[in-house]
């Protein structure tokens, strides 16, 4: 685990010179160096470190704490390929960084209880004491996907080496990836490629995914999931698959694919064009519409959330680099490529909850400037930040003596605080928590999310026109 407060200034992995007058790289300079091929030395150095760590079953974790860049952009291959974790904050004393480290080193209660129950009475005390000190981590993980030969390729999007190894035995093709470490927050994403091999007249294909790792307590564990996939004729309309379609998982995979393409050298323009083409193609296959009539487009419920996620994906650091430093972009991309479906979608499309006096239940609101009101408190959840912003009138009442005796205002505060604390306690990395008032300086984090450059309705209108054209 590396704790760093600044970039490397010497050796093969030097990111910037030791002279303080030398400025650290920007997105523009990184792109220029890639085009000129002058950044290959540093890139090759960190990729080499990542490869050696992965071969030996080590995970590289990086904890960055600085107001400036620390070089996470260049070091990210070490984290991603080895299955490590990256954490970032402005200072090592930041509360959310300390909370993240505590959750990362959490104990595995299940290992303690299972070990204690299986031990004899004479050794139960020592066994329980040993097990209770076990971290909730797994090491030297081997992830394997077994399929029929109809699957021609599989790419791991997230922690580990994406390509992996391929072996064949009989009618089974096995794809395997070595991951240095896994934890309770790690989620693997696999992109499969269909081949042309004929597997006969079977009415179903089978896939088996297994993960074998050494637990921190010393034992070896294997988790296996087997899936039966019905085989349909190639001429089957795509919309017939809608009942089995998981649009949230599909959206999370779209995010990982975009990140993988960005890391492969795709420009922002290339990413936007590819995302738009994929969305239009999907909508053409899944929607009902009349040719040339945008008003006739009907989104099926099983795919109704896809346009909204893609709209926010186009504005997120997964695709765009404007407004974020290289390290901030690398940190965001590392998270969306390794966390769960829910975490990925909240990172891309933050949630907004409104609290009003006299209303016992909070209301889910759209990310629009109209959501801001002097008589409403808003809770914005970007996954990395939780911002509780009180409207101007609510803030004035909270400061006044009369407001302190207002039962409805007290109920509003309690409800908003309870929801904020609940969200903050459940996730990894732990989020930064802000509380501010409308028109204050910290409210800019909220305003920035509520004022998109292109309104969502305008985006939908353009999408519908492309679908029916």
Tab-separated table of C-alpha atoms in Angstrom:
chain	number	residue	atom	x	y	z
A	1	UNK	CA	0.000	0.000	0.000
A	2	UNK	CA	1.424	3.354	-1.094
A	3	UNK	CA	0.643	6.553	0.802
A	4	UNK	CA	1.695	9.505	-1.325
A	5	UNK	CA	1.438	13.260	-0.956
A	6	UNK	CA	3.044	14.191	-4.265
A	7	UNK	CA	4.238	12.919	-7.641
A	8	UNK	CA	7.375	10.911	-8.339
A	9	UNK	CA	10.247	13.192	-9.363
A	10	UNK	CA	13.013	10.693	-10.125
A	11	UNK	CA	13.753	7.378	-11.771
A	12	UNK	CA	11.970	5.635	-14.614
A	13	UNK	CA	8.560	6.511	-13.168
A	14	UNK	CA	9.215	10.245	-12.832
A	15	UNK	CA	6.040	12.222	-13.538
A	16	UNK	CA	7.497	15.698	-13.092
A	17	UNK	CA	10.958	17.121	-12.463
A	18	UNK	CA	12.268	18.023	-9.018
A	19	UNK	CA	12.504	21.715	-9.953
A	20	UNK	CA	9.514	23.465	-8.374
A	21	UNK	CA	9.253	25.815	-11.353
A	22	UNK	CA	8.266	22.888	-13.570
A	23	UNK	CA	4.494	22.504	-13.862
A	24	UNK	CA	2.874	19.088	-13.706
A	25	UNK	CA	1.095	17.764	-16.791
A	26	UNK	CA	-2.477	18.612	-17.820
A	27	UNK	CA	-4.977	16.699	-19.938
A	28	UNK	CA	-3.841	18.625	-23.019
A	29	UNK	CA	-0.186	17.805	-22.412
A	30	UNK	CA	-0.963	14.135	-21.756
A	31	UNK	CA	-2.831	13.904	-25.073
A	32	UNK	CA	0.002	15.680	-26.894
A	33	UNK	CA	2.612	13.338	-25.420
A	34	UNK	CA	0.540	10.317	-26.448
A	35	UNK	CA	0.331	11.606	-30.016
A	36	UNK	CA	4.094	12.214	-30.057
A	37	UNK	CA	4.871	8.909	-28.360
A	38	UNK	CA	6.995	10.619	-25.695
A	39	UNK	CA	5.047	9.211	-22.731
A	40	UNK	CA	5.689	5.564	-23.509
A	41	UNK	CA	8.612	5.287	-21.079
A	42	UNK	CA	6.626	6.262	-17.972
A	43	UNK	CA	3.581	4.297	-19.129
A	44	UNK	CA	5.677	1.191	-19.791
A	45	UNK	CA	7.313	1.497	-16.354
A	46	UNK	CA	4.032	1.414	-14.437
A	47	UNK	CA	2.539	-1.244	-16.686
A	48	UNK	CA	5.626	-3.335	-15.997
A	49	UNK	CA	5.184	-2.909	-12.243
A	50	UNK	CA	1.539	-3.892	-12.582
A	51	UNK	CA	2.418	-7.003	-14.575
A	52	UNK	CA	5.032	-8.194	-12.072
A	53	UNK	CA	2.652	-7.615	-9.156
A	54	UNK	CA	-0.175	-9.503	-10.870
A	55	UNK	CA	2.086	-12.466	-11.719
A	56	UNK	CA	3.098	-12.826	-8.064
A	57	UNK	CA	-0.399	-12.345	-6.696
A	58	UNK	CA	0.181	-8.924	-5.138
A	59	UNK	CA	-2.277	-6.045	-5.103
A	60	UNK	CA	-1.065	-2.447	-5.194
A	61	UNK	CA	-3.193	0.044	-3.252
A	62	UNK	CA	-2.587	3.780	-3.648
A	63	UNK	CA	-3.751	6.405	-1.139
A	64	UNK	CA	-3.269	9.963	-2.418
A	65	UNK	CA	-3.632	13.031	-0.207
A	66	UNK	CA	-2.666	16.387	-1.667
A	67	UNK	CA	-4.097	19.661	-2.925
A	68	UNK	CA	-2.075	19.086	-6.093
A	69	UNK	CA	-1.612	16.191	-8.506
A	70	UNK	CA	0.107	13.066	-7.175
A	71	UNK	CA	0.460	11.018	-10.359
A	72	UNK	CA	-2.522	8.684	-9.948
A	73	UNK	CA	-3.136	8.953	-13.691
A	74	UNK	CA	0.189	7.273	-14.453
A	75	UNK	CA	0.003	4.833	-11.516
A	76	UNK	CA	-3.566	3.707	-12.215
A	77	UNK	CA	-2.480	0.594	-14.219
A	78	UNK	CA	-0.750	-0.657	-11.048
A	79	UNK	CA	-4.041	-0.406	-9.167
A	80	UNK	CA	-6.332	-1.707	-11.894
A	81	UNK	CA	-4.325	-4.665	-13.187
A	82	UNK	CA	-3.374	-5.921	-9.715
A	83	UNK	CA	-6.889	-5.622	-8.259
A	84	UNK	CA	-5.886	-2.859	-5.872
A	85	UNK	CA	-7.801	0.074	-4.426
A	86	UNK	CA	-7.269	3.800	-4.979
A	87	UNK	CA	-8.326	6.461	-2.464
A	88	UNK	CA	-7.951	10.206	-2.853
A	89	UNK	CA	-8.386	13.240	-0.584
A	90	UNK	CA	-6.893	16.672	-0.024
A	91	UNK	CA	-5.251	15.729	3.301
A	92	UNK	CA	-4.499	12.524	5.180
A	93	UNK	CA	-6.590	13.860	8.039
A	94	UNK	CA	-9.745	14.199	5.944
A	95	UNK	CA	-12.623	12.449	7.767
A	96	UNK	CA	-13.855	10.644	4.660
A	97	UNK	CA	-10.366	9.264	3.927
A	98	UNK	CA	-10.002	7.959	7.480
A	99	UNK	CA	-13.466	6.394	7.290
A	100	UNK	CA	-12.591	4.771	3.944
A	101	UNK	CA	-9.447	3.196	5.396
A	102	UNK	CA	-11.386	1.888	8.389
A	103	UNK	CA	-13.936	0.243	6.092
A	104	UNK	CA	-11.212	-1.133	3.840
A	105	UNK	CA	-9.579	-2.856	6.828
A	106	UNK	CA	-12.888	-4.102	8.230
A	107	UNK	CA	-12.970	-7.498	9.928
A	108	UNK	CA	-14.809	-10.458	8.424
A	109	UNK	CA	-17.512	-11.357	10.949
A	110	UNK	CA	-18.617	-14.399	8.939
A	111	UNK	CA	-15.136	-15.906	9.098
A	112	UNK	CA	-15.047	-15.390	12.856
A	113	UNK	CA	-18.419	-17.019	13.507
A	114	UNK	CA	-17.852	-19.986	11.210
A	115	UNK	CA	-14.405	-20.677	12.608
A	116	UNK	CA	-15.561	-20.354	16.221
A	117	UNK	CA	-18.514	-22.700	15.759
A	118	UNK	CA	-16.380	-25.415	14.167
A	119	UNK	CA	-13.620	-25.370	16.776
A	120	UNK	CA	-13.628	-27.548	19.863
A	121	UNK	CA	-14.285	-26.102	23.301
A	122	UNK	CA	-10.614	-26.394	24.284
A	123	UNK	CA	-9.406	-24.310	21.361
A	124	UNK	CA	-12.419	-22.099	20.748
A	125	UNK	CA	-10.917	-19.117	22.558
A	126	UNK	CA	-7.686	-19.038	20.557
A	127	UNK	CA	-9.419	-19.849	17.283
A	128	UNK	CA	-12.014	-17.125	17.747
A	129	UNK	CA	-9.331	-14.599	18.670
A	130	UNK	CA	-7.331	-15.478	15.543
A	131	UNK	CA	-10.354	-15.399	13.224
A	132	UNK	CA	-11.688	-12.121	14.561
A	133	UNK	CA	-8.457	-10.462	13.387
A	134	UNK	CA	-8.970	-11.596	9.781
A	135	UNK	CA	-9.523	-8.847	7.253
A	136	UNK	CA	-12.469	-9.005	4.891
A	137	UNK	CA	-10.122	-9.487	1.934
A	138	UNK	CA	-9.199	-12.243	-0.498
A	139	UNK	CA	-5.802	-12.705	-2.149
A	140	UNK	CA	-4.462	-14.388	-5.306
A	141	UNK	CA	-7.899	-14.605	-6.832
A	142	UNK	CA	-8.451	-16.678	-9.966
A	143	UNK	CA	-11.561	-15.659	-11.880
A	144	UNK	CA	-12.722	-18.235	-14.443
A	145	UNK	CA	-15.546	-18.190	-16.982
A	146	UNK	CA	-16.490	-21.497	-18.626
A	147	UNK	CA	-18.686	-21.356	-21.718
A	148	UNK	CA	-19.505	-23.292	-24.838
A	149	UNK	CA	-17.368	-22.613	-27.896
A	150	UNK	CA	-20.122	-20.326	-29.128
A	151	UNK	CA	-18.420	-17.640	-27.024
A	152	UNK	CA	-15.372	-16.553	-28.999
A	153	UNK	CA	-13.914	-14.054	-26.541
A	154	UNK	CA	-14.304	-12.458	-23.124
A	155	UNK	CA	-12.814	-9.229	-21.782
A	156	UNK	CA	-12.647	-8.331	-18.109
A	157	UNK	CA	-13.614	-4.698	-17.622
A	158	UNK	CA	-12.343	-3.584	-14.234
A	159	UNK	CA	-9.697	-4.979	-11.889
A	160	UNK	CA	-7.254	-7.446	-13.423
A	161	UNK	CA	-5.672	-7.950	-16.831
A	162	UNK	CA	-8.512	-7.536	-19.341
A	163	UNK	CA	-7.470	-10.205	-21.862
A	164	UNK	CA	-6.592	-13.083	-19.532
A	165	UNK	CA	-5.856	-16.638	-20.693
A	166	UNK	CA	-7.936	-19.053	-22.790
A	167	UNK	CA	-7.963	-22.852	-22.589
A	168	UNK	CA	-10.178	-25.460	-24.267
A	169	UNK	CA	-11.234	-28.933	-23.162
A	170	UNK	CA	-13.809	-30.774	-25.217
A	171	UNK	CA	-16.768	-28.512	-25.883
A	172	UNK	CA	-15.851	-26.082	-23.081
A	173	UNK	CA	-13.866	-22.892	-23.490
A	174	UNK	CA	-12.396	-21.421	-20.291
A	175	UNK	CA	-11.352	-17.799	-19.845
A	176	UNK	CA	-9.295	-17.015	-16.740
A	177	UNK	CA	-7.912	-13.890	-15.103
A	178	UNK	CA	-5.521	-13.532	-12.159
A	179	UNK	CA	-6.435	-10.771	-9.697
A	180	UNK	CA	-4.094	-9.837	-6.868
A	181	UNK	CA	-6.835	-9.100	-4.322
A	182	UNK	CA	-10.595	-8.803	-4.010
A	183	UNK	CA	-12.771	-7.252	-1.317
A	184	UNK	CA	-16.453	-6.954	-0.519
A	185	UNK	CA	-16.782	-3.897	-2.782
A	186	UNK	CA	-15.208	-5.374	-5.921
A	187	UNK	CA	-17.451	-6.101	-8.911
A	188	UNK	CA	-16.266	-7.746	-12.132
A	189	UNK	CA	-17.700	-6.880	-15.537
A	190	UNK	CA	-17.298	-9.260	-18.481
A	191	UNK	CA	-17.851	-8.355	-22.119
A	192	UNK	CA	-18.493	-11.454	-24.237
A	193	UNK	CA	-18.038	-11.856	-27.972
A	194	UNK	CA	-20.210	-14.293	-29.865
A	195	UNK	CA	-18.417	-16.556	-32.313
A	196	UNK	CA	-19.464	-18.545	-35.359
A	197	UNK	CA	-18.821	-22.060	-34.008
A	198	UNK	CA	-21.751	-24.426	-34.500
A	199	UNK	CA	-22.781	-26.055	-31.206
A	200	UNK	CA	-25.536	-28.189	-32.704
A	201	UNK	CA	-29.259	-28.057	-32.021
A	202	UNK	CA	-29.043	-27.465	-28.287
A	203	UNK	CA	-31.844	-25.264	-26.954
A	204	UNK	CA	-29.630	-23.641	-24.311
A	205	UNK	CA	-26.070	-22.667	-23.516
A	206	UNK	CA	-24.436	-22.779	-20.114
A	207	UNK	CA	-22.029	-20.370	-18.479
A	208	UNK	CA	-20.220	-20.934	-15.220
A	209	UNK	CA	-18.368	-18.179	-13.378
A	210	UNK	CA	-16.080	-19.125	-10.496
A	211	UNK	CA	-13.808	-17.133	-8.206
A	212	UNK	CA	-11.165	-18.945	-6.148
A	213	UNK	CA	-9.147	-16.962	-3.635
A	214	UNK	CA	-7.256	-17.275	-0.378
A	215	UNK	CA	-9.096	-15.582	2.451
A	216	UNK	CA	-7.206	-13.415	4.920
A	217	UNK	CA	-7.905	-16.054	7.599
A	218	UNK	CA	-5.749	-18.518	5.638
A	219	UNK	CA	-8.422	-20.738	4.071
A	220	UNK	CA	-9.164	-21.138	0.374
A	221	UNK	CA	-12.641	-20.236	-0.829
A	222	UNK	CA	-14.440	-20.808	-4.089
A	223	UNK	CA	-17.661	-19.137	-5.193
A	224	UNK	CA	-19.454	-20.540	-8.235
A	225	UNK	CA	-22.449	-19.335	-10.223
A	226	UNK	CA	-23.937	-21.342	-13.096
A	227	UNK	CA	-26.327	-19.816	-15.614
A	228	UNK	CA	-28.507	-21.470	-18.237
A	229	UNK	CA	-29.012	-19.197	-21.249
A	230	UNK	CA	-31.847	-20.161	-23.644
A	231	UNK	CA	-30.820	-20.153	-27.297
A	232	UNK	CA	-33.143	-18.342	-29.689
A	233	UNK	CA	-33.105	-18.229	-33.483
A	234	UNK	CA	-30.943	-15.429	-34.851
A	235	UNK	CA	-34.017	-13.888	-36.490
A	236	UNK	CA	-35.724	-13.352	-33.103
A	237	UNK	CA	-36.599	-9.615	-32.707
A	238	UNK	CA	-34.519	-7.927	-30.029
A	239	UNK	CA	-37.582	-6.565	-28.234
A	240	UNK	CA	-38.655	-10.137	-27.422
A	241	UNK	CA	-35.708	-10.231	-25.017
A	242	UNK	CA	-36.978	-7.259	-23.004
A	243	UNK	CA	-38.493	-9.289	-20.119
A	244	UNK	CA	-35.002	-10.637	-19.347
A	245	UNK	CA	-33.202	-7.343	-19.971
A	246	UNK	CA	-31.526	-5.657	-16.976
A	247	UNK	CA	-31.231	-2.047	-18.093
A	248	UNK	CA	-29.273	-0.949	-15.016
A	249	UNK	CA	-26.625	-3.628	-15.500
A	250	UNK	CA	-26.495	-2.751	-19.200
A	251	UNK	CA	-25.988	0.911	-18.345
A	252	UNK	CA	-23.176	0.058	-15.910
A	253	UNK	CA	-21.490	-2.043	-18.599
A	254	UNK	CA	-21.813	0.857	-21.055
A	255	UNK	CA	-19.920	3.018	-18.557
A	256	UNK	CA	-17.147	0.420	-18.233
A	257	UNK	CA	-16.875	0.051	-21.997
A	258	UNK	CA	-16.543	3.825	-22.374
A	259	UNK	CA	-13.800	3.905	-19.718
A	260	UNK	CA	-11.987	1.010	-21.397
A	261	UNK	CA	-12.074	2.838	-24.732
A	262	UNK	CA	-10.888	6.069	-23.106
A	263	UNK	CA	-7.945	4.252	-21.534
A	264	UNK	CA	-7.210	2.776	-24.947
A	265	UNK	CA	-6.656	6.243	-26.409
A	266	UNK	CA	-10.098	7.245	-27.684
A	267	UNK	CA	-10.726	10.987	-27.669
A	268	UNK	CA	-13.773	12.626	-26.111
A	269	UNK	CA	-15.291	13.152	-29.561
A	270	UNK	CA	-14.762	9.470	-30.425
A	271	UNK	CA	-16.355	8.373	-27.148
A	272	UNK	CA	-19.388	10.619	-27.579
A	273	UNK	CA	-19.912	9.418	-31.146
A	274	UNK	CA	-19.623	5.764	-30.108
A	275	UNK	CA	-22.014	6.185	-27.164
A	276	UNK	CA	-24.565	7.948	-29.363
A	277	UNK	CA	-24.380	5.273	-32.051
A	278	UNK	CA	-24.842	2.487	-29.502
A	279	UNK	CA	-27.826	4.249	-27.883
A	280	UNK	CA	-29.536	4.964	-31.211
A	281	UNK	CA	-29.019	1.368	-32.356
A	282	UNK	CA	-30.449	0.038	-29.090
A	283	UNK	CA	-33.478	2.342	-29.219
A	284	UNK	CA	-34.189	1.348	-32.810
A	285	UNK	CA	-34.263	-2.301	-31.730
A	286	UNK	CA	-36.251	-1.851	-28.512
A	287	UNK	CA	-38.726	0.987	-29.184
A	288	UNK	CA	-42.009	1.113	-31.060
A	289	UNK	CA	-42.200	4.020	-33.528
A	290	UNK	CA	-43.396	5.163	-36.930
A	291	UNK	CA	-40.820	6.029	-39.542
A	292	UNK	CA	-40.210	9.783	-39.712
A	293	UNK	CA	-42.409	10.640	-36.694
A	294	UNK	CA	-40.376	11.456	-33.530
A	295	UNK	CA	-43.573	11.911	-31.513
A	296	UNK	CA	-44.484	8.255	-32.081
A	297	UNK	CA	-41.479	6.831	-30.191
A	298	UNK	CA	-42.577	4.721	-27.221
A	299	UNK	CA	-39.918	3.671	-24.716
A	300	UNK	CA	-40.625	0.237	-23.212
A	301	UNK	CA	-40.533	0.173	-19.384
A	302	UNK	CA	-37.656	-2.331	-19.447
A	303	UNK	CA	-35.424	0.267	-21.191
A	304	UNK	CA	-36.951	3.564	-20.038
A	305	UNK	CA	-33.954	4.533	-17.863
A	306	UNK	CA	-31.254	4.016	-20.499
A	307	UNK	CA	-31.517	7.447	-22.206
A	308	UNK	CA	-31.252	9.227	-18.855
A	309	UNK	CA	-28.144	7.298	-17.826
A	310	UNK	CA	-26.496	7.900	-21.203
A	311	UNK	CA	-27.361	11.611	-20.980
A	312	UNK	CA	-25.435	11.890	-17.723
A	313	UNK	CA	-22.676	9.554	-18.932
A	314	UNK	CA	-21.927	11.984	-21.777
A	315	UNK	CA	-21.319	14.725	-19.177
A	316	UNK	CA	-19.369	12.634	-16.666
A	317	UNK	CA	-15.570	12.354	-16.152
A	318	UNK	CA	-15.820	8.864	-17.645
A	319	UNK	CA	-16.046	10.601	-21.024
A	320	UNK	CA	-15.182	14.283	-20.614
A	321	UNK	CA	-11.989	15.663	-19.106
A	322	UNK	CA	-12.946	19.345	-18.938
A	323	UNK	CA	-13.368	20.695	-15.413
A	324	UNK	CA	-11.370	17.897	-13.764
A	325	UNK	CA	-7.659	17.297	-13.282
A	326	UNK	CA	-6.013	14.176	-14.753
A	327	UNK	CA	-5.866	12.527	-11.312
A	328	UNK	CA	-9.529	13.312	-10.586
A	329	UNK	CA	-10.474	11.791	-13.946
A	330	UNK	CA	-8.358	8.690	-13.280
A	331	UNK	CA	-9.888	8.282	-9.804
A	332	UNK	CA	-13.433	8.524	-11.155
A	333	UNK	CA	-12.709	6.015	-13.916
A	334	UNK	CA	-11.092	3.610	-11.470
A	335	UNK	CA	-14.208	3.661	-9.294
A	336	UNK	CA	-16.771	3.165	-12.071
A	337	UNK	CA	-14.683	0.293	-13.437
A	338	UNK	CA	-14.589	-1.642	-10.161
A	339	UNK	CA	-17.624	-0.834	-7.985
A	340	UNK	CA	-21.151	-2.273	-8.049
A	341	UNK	CA	-23.912	-1.440	-10.518
A	342	UNK	CA	-25.661	0.861	-8.042
A	343	UNK	CA	-22.437	2.705	-7.152
A	344	UNK	CA	-21.530	3.153	-10.814
A	345	UNK	CA	-24.917	4.586	-11.721
A	346	UNK	CA	-24.917	7.032	-8.797
A	347	UNK	CA	-21.419	8.176	-9.784
A	348	UNK	CA	-22.643	8.833	-13.318
A	349	UNK	CA	-26.179	10.019	-12.514
A	350	UNK	CA	-26.383	11.581	-9.033
A	351	UNK	CA	-29.634	11.405	-7.092
A	352	UNK	CA	-31.496	14.397	-5.673
A	353	UNK	CA	-33.939	14.217	-2.755
A	354	UNK	CA	-36.148	17.067	-1.549
A	355	UNK	CA	-37.372	17.705	2.024
A	356	UNK	CA	-40.179	20.189	2.784
A	357	UNK	CA	-41.968	21.358	5.923
A	358	UNK	CA	-45.277	19.605	6.472
A	359	UNK	CA	-44.393	16.654	4.213
A	360	UNK	CA	-43.458	13.554	6.208
A	361	UNK	CA	-41.847	11.731	3.277
A	362	UNK	CA	-38.944	13.020	1.149
A	363	UNK	CA	-39.465	13.298	-2.613
A	364	UNK	CA	-37.122	12.124	-5.369
A	365	UNK	CA	-36.465	15.029	-7.755
A	366	UNK	CA	-34.952	15.374	-11.208
A	367	UNK	CA	-31.546	16.990	-11.640
A	368	UNK	CA	-32.917	20.307	-12.845
A	369	UNK	CA	-32.549	23.903	-11.687
A	370	UNK	CA	-36.292	24.021	-10.985
A	371	UNK	CA	-35.681	21.664	-8.032
A	372	UNK	CA	-34.091	24.501	-6.059
A	373	UNK	CA	-36.580	26.380	-3.904
A	374	UNK	CA	-36.213	28.700	-0.855
A	375	UNK	CA	-38.712	26.492	1.002
A	376	UNK	CA	-36.973	23.164	0.359
A	377	UNK	CA	-33.862	21.375	1.593
A	378	UNK	CA	-32.059	19.285	-1.032
A	379	UNK	CA	-29.831	16.252	-0.548
A	380	UNK	CA	-27.525	15.651	-3.517
A	381	UNK	CA	-25.812	12.252	-3.641
A	382	UNK	CA	-22.923	12.020	-6.124
A	383	UNK	CA	-21.577	8.924	-4.328
A	384	UNK	CA	-18.305	10.720	-3.544
A	385	UNK	CA	-20.094	13.723	-2.041
A	386	UNK	CA	-23.239	14.117	0.044
A	387	UNK	CA	-24.454	17.716	-0.016
A	388	UNK	CA	-27.347	18.825	2.176
A	389	UNK	CA	-28.358	22.305	0.996
A	390	UNK	CA	-31.049	24.291	2.818
A	391	UNK	CA	-33.209	26.738	0.864
A	392	UNK	CA	-32.944	30.427	1.806
A	393	UNK	CA	-36.187	30.505	3.779
A	394	UNK	CA	-35.423	27.216	5.525
A	395	UNK	CA	-31.950	28.490	6.452
A	396	UNK	CA	-33.360	31.718	7.899
A	397	UNK	CA	-35.896	29.795	9.971
A	398	UNK	CA	-33.178	27.476	11.342
A	399	UNK	CA	-31.250	30.504	12.595
A	400	UNK	CA	-34.211	32.332	14.114
A	401	UNK	CA	-35.450	31.662	17.705
A	402	UNK	CA	-38.970	30.953	16.412
A	403	UNK	CA	-37.660	28.373	13.962
A	404	UNK	CA	-35.891	26.439	16.683
A	405	UNK	CA	-39.296	25.792	18.285
A	406	UNK	CA	-40.961	24.834	14.978
A	407	UNK	CA	-41.910	21.150	15.095
A	408	UNK	CA	-42.223	20.814	11.321
A	409	UNK	CA	-38.773	22.333	10.783
A	410	UNK	CA	-37.290	20.000	13.388
A	411	UNK	CA	-38.906	17.022	11.638
A	412	UNK	CA	-37.460	18.200	8.298
A	413	UNK	CA	-33.958	18.507	9.775
A	414	UNK	CA	-34.188	15.100	11.427
A	415	UNK	CA	-35.407	13.398	8.267
A	416	UNK	CA	-32.728	14.982	6.045
A	417	UNK	CA	-29.914	14.311	8.509
A	418	UNK	CA	-31.013	10.711	9.049
A	419	UNK	CA	-31.087	10.045	5.290
A	420	UNK	CA	-27.686	11.686	4.786
A	421	UNK	CA	-26.042	9.740	7.618
A	422	UNK	CA	-27.557	6.479	6.417
A	423	UNK	CA	-26.100	6.930	2.942
A	424	UNK	CA	-22.718	7.991	4.314
A	425	UNK	CA	-22.417	4.939	6.560
A	426	UNK	CA	-23.122	2.340	3.879
A	427	UNK	CA	-20.583	2.949	1.152
A	428	UNK	CA	-16.962	2.630	0.151
A	429	UNK	CA	-15.121	4.898	-0.406
A	430	UNK	CA	-16.734	7.003	2.308
A	431	UNK	CA	-18.163	10.234	0.851
A	432	UNK	CA	-17.367	13.813	1.759
A	433	UNK	CA	-20.288	15.318	3.668
A	434	UNK	CA	-21.271	18.973	3.235
A	435	UNK	CA	-24.054	21.049	4.738
A	436	UNK	CA	-24.662	24.471	3.231
A	437	UNK	CA	-27.271	27.099	2.459
A	438	UNK	CA	-28.682	28.320	-0.816
A	439	UNK	CA	-26.472	31.036	-2.402
A	440	UNK	CA	-23.479	30.075	-0.225
A	441	UNK	CA	-20.090	29.195	-1.725
A	442	UNK	CA	-20.435	25.439	-1.153
A	443	UNK	CA	-23.813	25.445	-2.899
A	444	UNK	CA	-21.883	25.655	-6.176
A	445	UNK	CA	-21.371	21.873	-6.068
A	446	UNK	CA	-25.147	21.471	-6.174
A	447	UNK	CA	-25.806	24.199	-8.749
A	448	UNK	CA	-23.232	22.699	-11.110
A	449	UNK	CA	-25.107	19.386	-11.195
A	450	UNK	CA	-28.486	21.094	-11.744
A	451	UNK	CA	-27.513	23.176	-14.766
A	452	UNK	CA	-26.582	20.927	-17.717
A	453	UNK	CA	-25.243	22.530	-20.883
A	454	UNK	CA	-27.993	20.780	-22.880
A	455	UNK	CA	-31.415	20.185	-21.259
A	456	UNK	CA	-32.489	16.557	-20.996
A	457	UNK	CA	-35.671	17.183	-23.019
A	458	UNK	CA	-33.614	18.617	-25.873
A	459	UNK	CA	-31.390	15.511	-25.718
A	460	UNK	CA	-34.458	13.250	-25.907
A	461	UNK	CA	-35.861	15.169	-28.873
A	462	UNK	CA	-32.605	14.761	-30.754
A	463	UNK	CA	-32.488	11.054	-29.858
A	464	UNK	CA	-36.045	10.444	-31.085
A	465	UNK	CA	-35.297	12.201	-34.379
A	466	UNK	CA	-32.263	9.976	-34.907
A	467	UNK	CA	-34.261	6.845	-34.029
A	468	UNK	CA	-37.010	7.447	-36.589
A	469	UNK	CA	-34.757	8.775	-39.363
